[in-house]
Amino acid sequence: MAAAPPPSNPITLLIQGPTYRYGGLVRPLPPQLPSTTEDIIEATRLSTRAGERHRGAYGPGSPLFVNDNAFAACLQYQHAVTGQSLVLAGAPPWFQAWNAQSFQPLVGNLTTLQADVTTLQGDVTALQGDVAALRGVPADITALRADVTALRADVTTVKDNLNTLTIRDARSRNSKHLLDDNEPFYEVPFSDGRSPWGLVVHVPNTGNVTLPRLDNLAAVQGLSLAESHGYFAGYFPTHPVITGPHTLTRQRTMIASAIGRIL
C-alpha cells in the first residue's frame, strides 16, 4: 500500500497541545519547500536534542523533559524535512544508505509505536469508564479484570516497540559516519530492554560481572572474556555460544556490530 502523502509543510507535524511536552525546545521556523540543507540540519538538531531529553536524566517532573508524543513528532518532522528535499538525491552515498537502511525503518517503528499508544489510551479510557460505573453499584469484577488484562498486554507491546525504536535510534547515532572512534557512543539497550552500562550479570563459571560502559571503540576492544560473555548474552540471547581459540575476538566483533560499529 502506498504511503500517505506528507502534509503541505512538515512544521504541522510538531503538534502543540497538553499531551505533547517538548521540554522547552524552540519550535523551528517552517522549512522551505523543498527543504534546504539548513532546514535538514535544523530538523536533525531538533530530533537529536529531543532524544537526549527524552532518554536522559530529566524525569517527567522536569520542565526539560520530552515525552513520547513530542519525541515521536520531532522524529517525524526530521523524516519529512529530509524526504522532501531536492538535495537528497545528490547527497553522499553514505548518507543515502543511512537514510534507507537506518532512518526509514526507524520511522516505520515510530508509526507502529504511535498506533500502540493510541490503543493504550483507548484501554485506559475503557478502564476509567468501568471504574466510574462501579461507584455506588455492585462491582462488575469480570469486566474490570478483562480491561486490566488488556491494558497490561498493550503496555507490554508499547514497551517492546519503544525498546526496538530506542535500539535502532542508538545504533544509527553510533554510526561511523556520525561519530569517530573516540567520541562518546550512545548506550544501546539489550533486546529485553535492560540498559547494560553498569549492569551486574551472572556469567557461567565466573560469577557476577559488572558490565563496563561501551562509549568508544577502545572500550569494546578492551572487554575481558567474562565481560564479553555478559554483553554477548544480552545482545544475542538466542545465538549459540561461541567457543574456540578466537572466542573473545569474535564476540567483540559481534558486540561492536550490535551497537552500530565495526571493528
Coordinates of N, CA and C in Angstrom, one line a residue, residues 28-235:
P28 N 11.1 25.3 15.5 CA 11.8 25.9 14.4 C 10.8 26.7 13.5
L29 N 11.4 27.6 12.6 CA 10.6 28.2 11.6 C 10.2 27.2 10.6
P30 N 9.1 27.4 9.9 CA 8.7 26.4 8.9 C 9.7 26.3 7.8
P31 N 10.1 25.1 7.4 CA 11.1 24.9 6.4 C 10.6 25.3 5.0
Q32 N 11.5 25.6 4.1 CA 11.2 25.9 2.8 C 10.7 24.7 2.0
L33 N 10.0 24.9 1.0 CA 9.5 23.8 0.1 C 10.1 23.9 -1.3
P34 N 11.0 23.1 -1.7 CA 11.6 22.0 -1.0 C 12.6 22.4 0.1
S35 N 12.9 21.4 1.0 CA 13.8 21.8 2.1 C 15.2 22.1 1.6
T36 N 15.8 23.0 2.4 CA 17.2 23.4 2.1 C 18.1 22.5 3.0
T37 N 19.4 22.6 2.7 CA 20.4 21.9 3.6 C 20.3 22.4 5.0
E38 N 20.1 23.8 5.2 CA 19.9 24.3 6.5 C 18.7 23.8 7.2
D39 N 17.6 23.6 6.5 CA 16.4 23.0 7.1 C 16.7 21.6 7.6
I40 N 17.4 20.8 6.8 CA 17.7 19.4 7.2 C 18.5 19.4 8.5
I41 N 19.5 20.3 8.5 CA 20.4 20.4 9.7 C 19.6 20.8 10.9
E42 N 18.7 21.8 10.8 CA 18.0 22.2 11.9 C 17.0 21.1 12.4
A43 N 16.4 20.4 11.5 CA 15.5 19.3 11.8 C 16.2 18.2 12.5
T44 N 17.4 17.9 12.1 CA 18.2 16.8 12.7 C 18.7 17.3 14.1
R45 N 19.0 18.5 14.3 CA 19.4 19.1 15.6 C 18.3 19.0 16.5
L46 N 17.0 19.3 16.1 CA 15.9 19.3 16.9 C 15.6 17.8 17.4
S47 N 15.6 16.9 16.5 CA 15.3 15.5 16.9 C 16.4 14.9 17.8
T48 N 17.7 15.4 17.6 CA 18.8 14.9 18.5 C 18.6 15.4 19.9
R49 N 18.3 16.7 20.0 CA 18.1 17.3 21.3 C 16.8 16.7 22.0
A50 N 15.8 16.4 21.2 CA 14.6 15.8 21.8 C 14.9 14.4 22.3
G51 N 15.8 13.7 21.6 CA 16.1 12.4 22.0 C 16.9 12.4 23.3
E52 N 17.8 13.4 23.4 CA 18.6 13.5 24.7 C 17.8 13.8 25.9
R53 N 16.8 14.6 25.7 CA 15.9 15.0 26.8 C 14.8 13.9 27.1
H54 N 14.6 13.1 26.1 CA 13.6 12.0 26.2 C 14.2 10.8 27.0
R55 N 15.5 10.5 26.7 CA 16.1 9.4 27.4 C 17.1 9.8 28.4
G56 N 17.3 11.0 28.7 CA 18.4 11.5 29.6 C 18.0 11.5 31.0
A57 N 18.6 12.4 31.8 CA 18.4 12.5 33.2 C 17.2 13.2 33.6
Y58 N 16.5 13.8 32.7 CA 15.3 14.6 33.0 C 14.1 13.7 33.2
G59 N 13.4 13.7 34.4 CA 12.2 13.0 34.6 C 11.0 13.7 34.3
P60 N 9.8 13.1 34.3 CA 8.6 13.8 33.9 C 8.3 15.0 34.7
G61 N 8.9 15.2 35.9 CA 8.7 16.3 36.7 C 9.5 17.5 36.3
S62 N 10.5 17.3 35.4 CA 11.4 18.4 35.0 C 10.8 19.2 33.8
P63 N 11.0 20.5 33.8 CA 10.5 21.3 32.7 C 11.2 21.0 31.4
L64 N 12.4 20.3 31.5 CA 13.2 20.0 30.3 C 12.8 18.6 29.7
F65 N 11.9 17.9 30.4 CA 11.5 16.5 29.9 C 10.7 16.6 28.6
V66 N 11.1 15.7 27.7 CA 10.4 15.5 26.4 C 9.7 14.1 26.5
N67 N 8.4 14.1 26.3 CA 7.6 12.9 26.5 C 7.6 12.1 25.1
D68 N 6.9 10.9 25.1 CA 6.9 10.1 23.9 C 6.3 10.8 22.7
N69 N 5.1 11.5 23.0 CA 4.5 12.1 21.8 C 5.3 13.1 21.2
A70 N 6.0 14.0 22.0 CA 6.8 15.1 21.4 C 8.0 14.5 20.7
F71 N 8.7 13.5 21.3 CA 9.8 12.9 20.7 C 9.5 12.3 19.3
A72 N 8.3 11.6 19.3 CA 7.9 11.0 18.0 C 7.6 12.1 17.0
A73 N 7.0 13.2 17.4 CA 6.7 14.3 16.5 C 8.0 14.8 15.9
C74 N 9.0 15.0 16.8 CA 10.3 15.5 16.3 C 11.0 14.6 15.3
L75 N 10.9 13.3 15.5 CA 11.5 12.3 14.6 C 10.7 12.3 13.2
Q76 N 9.4 12.4 13.3 CA 8.6 12.5 12.1 C 8.9 13.8 11.3
Y77 N 9.1 14.9 12.1 CA 9.4 16.2 11.4 C 10.7 16.1 10.7
Q78 N 11.8 15.5 11.3 CA 13.0 15.3 10.7 C 12.9 14.5 9.4
H79 N 12.1 13.4 9.5 CA 11.9 12.5 8.4 C 11.3 13.2 7.2
A80 N 10.2 14.0 7.5 CA 9.5 14.7 6.5 C 10.4 15.8 5.8
V81 N 11.1 16.5 6.6 CA 12.0 17.6 6.1 C 13.1 17.0 5.1
T82 N 13.6 15.8 5.6 CA 14.6 15.2 4.8 C 14.0 14.6 3.5
G83 N 12.8 14.0 3.6 CA 12.2 13.3 2.5 C 11.8 14.3 1.4
Q84 N 11.5 15.5 1.7 CA 11.0 16.4 0.6 C 12.1 17.3 0.1
S85 N 13.4 17.0 0.5 CA 14.5 17.8 0.0 C 14.9 17.4 -1.4
L86 N 15.2 18.3 -2.2 CA 15.7 18.0 -3.6 C 17.2 17.7 -3.5
V87 N 17.9 18.0 -2.4 CA 19.3 17.8 -2.3 C 19.6 16.4 -1.9
L88 N 18.6 15.6 -1.5 CA 18.9 14.2 -1.0 C 19.5 13.4 -2.1
A89 N 19.0 13.6 -3.3 CA 19.5 12.7 -4.5 C 21.0 13.0 -4.7
G90 N 21.4 14.2 -4.4 CA 22.8 14.5 -4.6 C 23.7 14.3 -3.3
A91 N 23.1 13.8 -2.3 CA 23.8 13.6 -1.0 C 24.9 12.5 -1.2
P92 N 25.9 12.5 -0.3 CA 26.9 11.4 -0.3 C 26.3 10.0 -0.2
P93 N 26.9 9.0 -0.8 CA 26.3 7.7 -0.8 C 26.1 7.2 0.6
W94 N 27.0 7.5 1.6 CA 26.8 7.0 2.9 C 25.6 7.6 3.6
F95 N 25.2 8.8 3.2 CA 24.0 9.4 3.8 C 22.8 8.8 3.2
Q96 N 22.8 8.5 1.9 CA 21.6 7.9 1.3 C 21.5 6.5 1.8
A97 N 22.6 5.7 2.1 CA 22.5 4.4 2.6 C 21.9 4.5 4.1
W98 N 22.5 5.4 4.9 CA 22.0 5.6 6.2 C 20.5 5.9 6.2
N99 N 20.0 6.8 5.3 CA 18.6 7.2 5.3 C 17.7 6.0 4.9
A100 N 18.2 5.1 4.0 CA 17.4 4.0 3.6 C 17.4 2.8 4.6
Q101 N 18.6 2.6 5.2 CA 18.8 1.4 6.0 C 18.5 1.6 7.5
S102 N 18.7 2.8 7.9 CA 18.5 3.1 9.4 C 17.4 4.0 9.7
F103 N 17.3 5.2 9.0 CA 16.3 6.2 9.4 C 14.9 5.8 9.0
Q104 N 14.7 5.3 7.7 CA 13.4 4.9 7.3 C 12.8 3.8 8.1
P105 N 13.6 2.7 8.4 CA 13.0 1.7 9.4 C 12.7 2.3 10.7
L106 N 13.5 3.3 11.2 CA 13.2 3.9 12.5 C 11.8 4.6 12.4
V107 N 11.5 5.3 11.3 CA 10.2 6.0 11.2 C 9.1 5.0 11.2
G108 N 9.4 3.8 10.5 CA 8.3 2.7 10.5 C 8.0 2.3 11.9
N109 N 9.1 2.0 12.7 CA 8.8 1.6 14.1 C 8.1 2.7 14.9
L110 N 8.4 3.9 14.6 CA 7.7 5.1 15.2 C 6.2 5.0 14.9
T111 N 5.8 4.8 13.7 CA 4.4 4.7 13.3 C 3.7 3.6 14.1
T112 N 4.4 2.4 14.2 CA 3.8 1.3 14.9 C 3.6 1.7 16.4
L113 N 4.6 2.4 17.0 CA 4.6 2.8 18.4 C 3.4 3.8 18.6
Q114 N 3.2 4.7 17.7 CA 2.1 5.6 17.9 C 0.8 4.9 17.8
A115 N 0.6 3.9 17.0 CA -0.6 3.1 16.9 C -0.8 2.4 18.2
D116 N 0.3 1.9 18.8 CA 0.1 1.2 20.1 C -0.3 2.1 21.2
V117 N 0.3 3.3 21.2 CA 0.0 4.3 22.2 C -1.5 4.7 22.1
T118 N -2.0 4.8 20.9 CA -3.4 5.1 20.7 C -4.3 4.0 21.3
T119 N -3.9 2.7 21.0 CA -4.7 1.6 21.6 C -4.6 1.6 23.1
L120 N -3.4 1.9 23.6 CA -3.3 2.0 25.1 C -4.2 3.1 25.7
Q121 N -4.2 4.2 25.0 CA -5.1 5.3 25.5 C -6.6 4.9 25.5
G122 N -7.0 4.1 24.5 CA -8.3 3.6 24.5 C -8.6 2.6 25.6
D123 N -7.6 1.8 26.0 CA -7.8 0.9 27.1 C -7.9 1.6 28.4
V124 N -7.1 2.7 28.6 CA -7.2 3.5 29.8 C -8.6 4.1 29.9
T125 N -9.1 4.6 28.8 CA -10.4 5.2 28.8 C -11.5 4.2 29.2
A126 N -11.4 3.0 28.6 CA -12.4 1.9 29.0 C -12.3 1.6 30.4
L127 N -11.1 1.5 31.0 CA -10.9 1.2 32.4 C -11.4 2.3 33.3
Q128 N -11.2 3.5 32.9 CA -11.8 4.6 33.7 C -13.3 4.6 33.7
G129 N -13.9 4.2 32.5 CA -15.3 4.1 32.4 C -15.9 3.0 33.3
D130 N -15.2 1.9 33.4 CA -15.6 0.8 34.3 C -15.5 1.2 35.7
V131 N -14.4 1.9 36.1 CA -14.3 2.3 37.5 C -15.4 3.3 37.9
A132 N -15.7 4.2 36.9 CA -16.8 5.1 37.2 C -18.2 4.4 37.4
A133 N -18.4 3.4 36.6 CA -19.6 2.6 36.7 C -19.7 1.8 38.0
L134 N -18.6 1.5 38.5 CA -18.6 0.7 39.8 C -18.9 1.5 41.0
R135 N -18.9 2.8 40.9 CA -19.2 3.6 42.1 C -20.6 3.6 42.4
G136 N -21.0 3.2 43.6 CA -22.3 3.2 44.0 C -23.2 2.0 43.5
V137 N -22.6 1.1 42.7 CA -23.3 0.0 42.2 C -22.5 -1.3 42.5
P138 N -23.1 -2.5 42.4 CA -22.4 -3.7 42.6 C -21.2 -3.8 41.6
A139 N -20.1 -4.2 42.1 CA -18.9 -4.3 41.2 C -19.0 -5.3 40.1
D140 N -18.6 -4.9 38.9 CA -18.6 -5.8 37.8 C -17.1 -6.3 37.7
I141 N -16.7 -7.2 38.5 CA -15.3 -7.5 38.6 C -14.8 -8.2 37.3
T142 N -15.7 -8.9 36.6 CA -15.2 -9.6 35.4 C -14.8 -8.6 34.3
A143 N -15.6 -7.6 34.1 CA -15.3 -6.6 33.1 C -14.1 -5.8 33.5
L144 N -13.9 -5.5 34.8 CA -12.8 -4.7 35.2 C -11.5 -5.6 35.0
R145 N -11.5 -6.8 35.4 CA -10.4 -7.7 35.2 C -10.0 -7.8 33.7
A146 N -11.0 -7.9 32.8 CA -10.7 -8.0 31.4 C -10.0 -6.8 30.9
D147 N -10.5 -5.6 31.4 CA -9.8 -4.3 30.9 C -8.4 -4.2 31.4
V148 N -8.2 -4.7 32.7 CA -6.8 -4.6 33.3 C -5.9 -5.6 32.5
T149 N -6.4 -6.7 32.1 CA -5.6 -7.7 31.4 C -5.2 -7.1 30.0
A150 N -6.2 -6.5 29.3 CA -5.9 -5.9 28.0 C -5.0 -4.7 28.2
L151 N -5.1 -3.9 29.2 CA -4.2 -2.8 29.5 C -2.8 -3.3 29.7
R152 N -2.6 -4.4 30.5 CA -1.3 -4.9 30.7 C -0.6 -5.4 29.4
A153 N -1.4 -6.1 28.6 CA -0.9 -6.6 27.3 C -0.5 -5.5 26.4
D154 N -1.2 -4.4 26.3 CA -0.9 -3.3 25.5 C 0.3 -2.5 26.0
V155 N 0.4 -2.4 27.3 CA 1.6 -1.8 27.9 C 2.9 -2.6 27.5
T156 N 2.8 -3.9 27.6 CA 3.9 -4.7 27.2 C 4.3 -4.5 25.7
T157 N 3.3 -4.4 24.9 CA 3.5 -4.2 23.4 C 4.2 -2.8 23.2
V158 N 3.7 -1.8 23.9 CA 4.3 -0.5 23.8 C 5.7 -0.5 24.2
K159 N 6.0 -1.1 25.4 CA 7.4 -1.2 25.9 C 8.3 -1.9 24.9
D160 N 7.8 -3.0 24.3 CA 8.6 -3.8 23.3 C 9.0 -2.9 22.1
N161 N 7.9 -2.2 21.6 CA 8.2 -1.4 20.4 C 9.0 -0.2 20.7
L162 N 8.8 0.4 21.9 CA 9.7 1.5 22.3 C 11.1 1.1 22.4
N163 N 11.4 -0.1 23.0 CA 12.7 -0.6 23.1 C 13.3 -0.8 21.7
T164 N 12.6 -1.4 20.8 CA 13.1 -1.6 19.4 C 13.4 -0.2 18.8
L165 N 12.6 0.8 19.0 CA 12.8 2.1 18.5 C 14.1 2.7 19.1
T166 N 14.3 2.5 20.4 CA 15.4 3.1 21.1 C 16.7 2.4 20.6
I167 N 16.7 1.1 20.4 CA 17.8 0.3 19.9 C 18.2 0.8 18.5
R168 N 17.2 1.0 17.6 CA 17.5 1.4 16.2 C 18.1 2.8 16.2
D169 N 17.5 3.7 17.1 CA 18.0 5.1 17.2 C 19.4 5.2 17.6
A170 N 19.7 4.4 18.7 CA 21.1 4.5 19.3 C 22.1 3.9 18.3
R171 N 21.8 2.8 17.6 CA 22.7 2.2 16.6 C 22.9 3.2 15.5
S172 N 21.9 3.9 15.1 CA 22.0 4.8 14.0 C 22.9 6.0 14.4
R173 N 22.7 6.5 15.6 CA 23.5 7.6 16.1 C 25.0 7.2 16.3
N174 N 25.2 5.9 16.6 CA 26.6 5.5 16.8 C 27.3 5.2 15.5
S175 N 26.7 5.4 14.3 CA 27.3 5.1 13.0 C 28.6 5.8 12.9
K176 N 29.5 5.1 12.2 CA 30.9 5.7 12.0 C 30.8 7.0 11.1
H177 N 29.7 7.1 10.4 CA 29.6 8.3 9.6 C 29.2 9.6 10.4
L178 N 28.7 9.3 11.7 CA 28.3 10.4 12.5 C 29.3 10.6 13.7
L179 N 29.9 9.6 14.2 CA 30.8 9.7 15.3 C 32.1 9.0 15.0
D180 N 33.2 9.6 15.5 CA 34.5 8.9 15.3 C 34.7 7.9 16.4
D181 N 35.8 7.2 16.4 CA 36.0 6.1 17.3 C 36.2 6.5 18.7
N182 N 36.5 7.8 19.0 CA 36.8 8.2 20.3 C 35.6 9.0 20.9
E183 N 34.6 9.4 20.1 CA 33.5 10.2 20.6 C 32.6 9.3 21.5
P184 N 32.0 9.9 22.5 CA 31.1 9.1 23.4 C 29.9 8.5 22.6
F185 N 29.9 7.1 22.6 CA 28.8 6.5 21.9 C 27.5 6.5 22.8
Y186 N 26.4 6.3 22.1 CA 25.1 6.2 22.8 C 25.0 4.8 23.4
E187 N 24.3 4.6 24.5 CA 24.1 3.3 25.1 C 23.0 2.6 24.3
V188 N 23.2 1.4 23.9 CA 22.3 0.6 23.1 C 21.7 -0.5 24.1
P189 N 20.4 -0.5 24.4 CA 19.8 -1.4 25.3 C 19.9 -2.9 24.8
F190 N 19.8 -3.8 25.7 CA 19.7 -5.2 25.3 C 18.3 -5.4 24.7
S191 N 18.1 -6.6 24.1 CA 16.9 -6.9 23.4 C 15.7 -7.0 24.4
D192 N 16.0 -7.2 25.7 CA 14.9 -7.3 26.7 C 14.6 -5.9 27.3
G193 N 15.3 -4.9 26.9 CA 15.1 -3.5 27.4 C 16.0 -3.1 28.5
R194 N 16.8 -4.0 29.0 CA 17.8 -3.6 30.1 C 18.9 -2.7 29.5
S195 N 19.3 -1.7 30.3 CA 20.4 -0.8 30.0 C 21.7 -1.5 30.5
P196 N 22.6 -1.8 29.6 CA 23.8 -2.6 30.0 C 24.9 -1.9 30.8
W197 N 25.1 -0.6 30.7 CA 26.2 0.0 31.3 C 26.0 0.0 32.8
G198 N 27.0 -0.7 33.5 CA 26.9 -0.8 35.0 C 26.0 -1.9 35.4
L199 N 25.5 -2.7 34.5 CA 24.6 -3.8 34.9 C 25.4 -5.0 35.4
V200 N 24.9 -5.5 36.5 CA 25.6 -6.7 37.1 C 24.9 -8.0 36.5
V201 N 25.6 -8.8 35.8 CA 25.1 -10.0 35.2 C 25.8 -11.2 35.7
H202 N 25.2 -12.4 35.7 CA 25.9 -13.6 36.1 C 26.4 -14.3 34.8
V203 N 27.7 -14.6 34.9 CA 28.4 -15.3 33.8 C 28.8 -16.7 34.3
P204 N 28.3 -17.8 33.6 CA 28.6 -19.2 34.0 C 30.1 -19.4 34.2
N205 N 30.5 -20.1 35.2 CA 31.9 -20.5 35.5 C 32.7 -19.3 35.9
T206 N 32.1 -18.1 36.1 CA 32.8 -16.9 36.5 C 32.2 -16.2 37.7
G207 N 30.9 -16.1 37.7 CA 30.1 -15.4 38.8 C 29.6 -14.1 38.3
N208 N 29.3 -13.2 39.2 CA 28.7 -11.9 38.8 C 29.8 -11.0 38.2
V209 N 29.4 -10.3 37.1 CA 30.3 -9.4 36.4 C 29.6 -8.1 36.2
T210 N 30.2 -6.9 36.5 CA 29.7 -5.6 36.2 C 30.1 -5.2 34.8
L211 N 29.1 -5.0 33.9 CA 29.5 -4.6 32.5 C 29.9 -3.2 32.5
P212 N 31.0 -2.9 31.8 CA 31.6 -1.5 31.6 C 30.8 -0.7 30.6
R213 N 31.0 0.6 30.6 CA 30.5 1.5 29.6 C 31.2 1.2 28.2
L214 N 30.4 1.1 27.2 CA 31.0 1.0 25.8 C 30.8 2.3 25.1
D215 N 31.5 3.4 25.5 CA 31.2 4.7 25.0 C 32.3 5.1 24.0
N216 N 33.2 4.2 23.6 CA 34.1 4.4 22.5 C 34.6 3.0 22.0
L217 N 35.3 3.0 20.9 CA 35.7 1.8 20.3 C 36.8 1.1 21.2
A218 N 37.6 1.8 21.9 CA 38.6 1.2 22.7 C 38.0 0.4 23.8
A219 N 36.8 0.9 24.3 CA 36.2 0.1 25.4 C 35.7 -1.2 24.9
V220 N 35.2 -1.3 23.7 CA 34.8 -2.6 23.1 C 36.0 -3.5 22.9
Q221 N 37.1 -2.9 22.4 CA 38.3 -3.7 22.2 C 39.0 -4.2 23.5
G222 N 38.7 -3.5 24.6 CA 39.2 -3.8 25.9 C 38.4 -4.7 26.7
L223 N 37.3 -5.2 26.2 CA 36.4 -6.1 27.0 C 37.2 -7.4 27.4
S224 N 37.0 -7.8 28.6 CA 37.6 -9.1 29.1 C 36.7 -10.2 28.6
L225 N 37.2 -11.5 28.7 CA 36.4 -12.6 28.3 C 35.1 -12.7 29.0
A226 N 35.1 -12.5 30.3 CA 33.9 -12.5 31.1 C 32.9 -11.4 30.8
E227 N 33.4 -10.2 30.6 CA 32.6 -9.0 30.2 C 32.0 -9.3 28.8
S228 N 32.8 -9.8 27.9 CA 32.3 -10.0 26.5 C 31.2 -11.1 26.6
H229 N 31.3 -12.1 27.5 CA 30.3 -13.1 27.6 C 29.0 -12.5 28.1
G230 N 29.1 -11.5 29.0 CA 27.9 -10.9 29.5 C 27.2 -10.0 28.5
Y231 N 28.0 -9.2 27.7 CA 27.4 -8.4 26.7 C 26.8 -9.3 25.6
F232 N 27.6 -10.3 25.2 CA 27.1 -11.2 24.1 C 25.8 -11.8 24.4
A233 N 25.6 -12.3 25.6 CA 24.4 -13.0 26.0 C 23.2 -12.0 26.0
G234 N 23.5 -10.7 26.3 CA 22.5 -9.7 26.4 C 22.0 -9.3 25.0
Y235 N 23.0 -9.1 24.1 CA 22.7 -8.6 22.7 C 22.2 -9.8 21.8

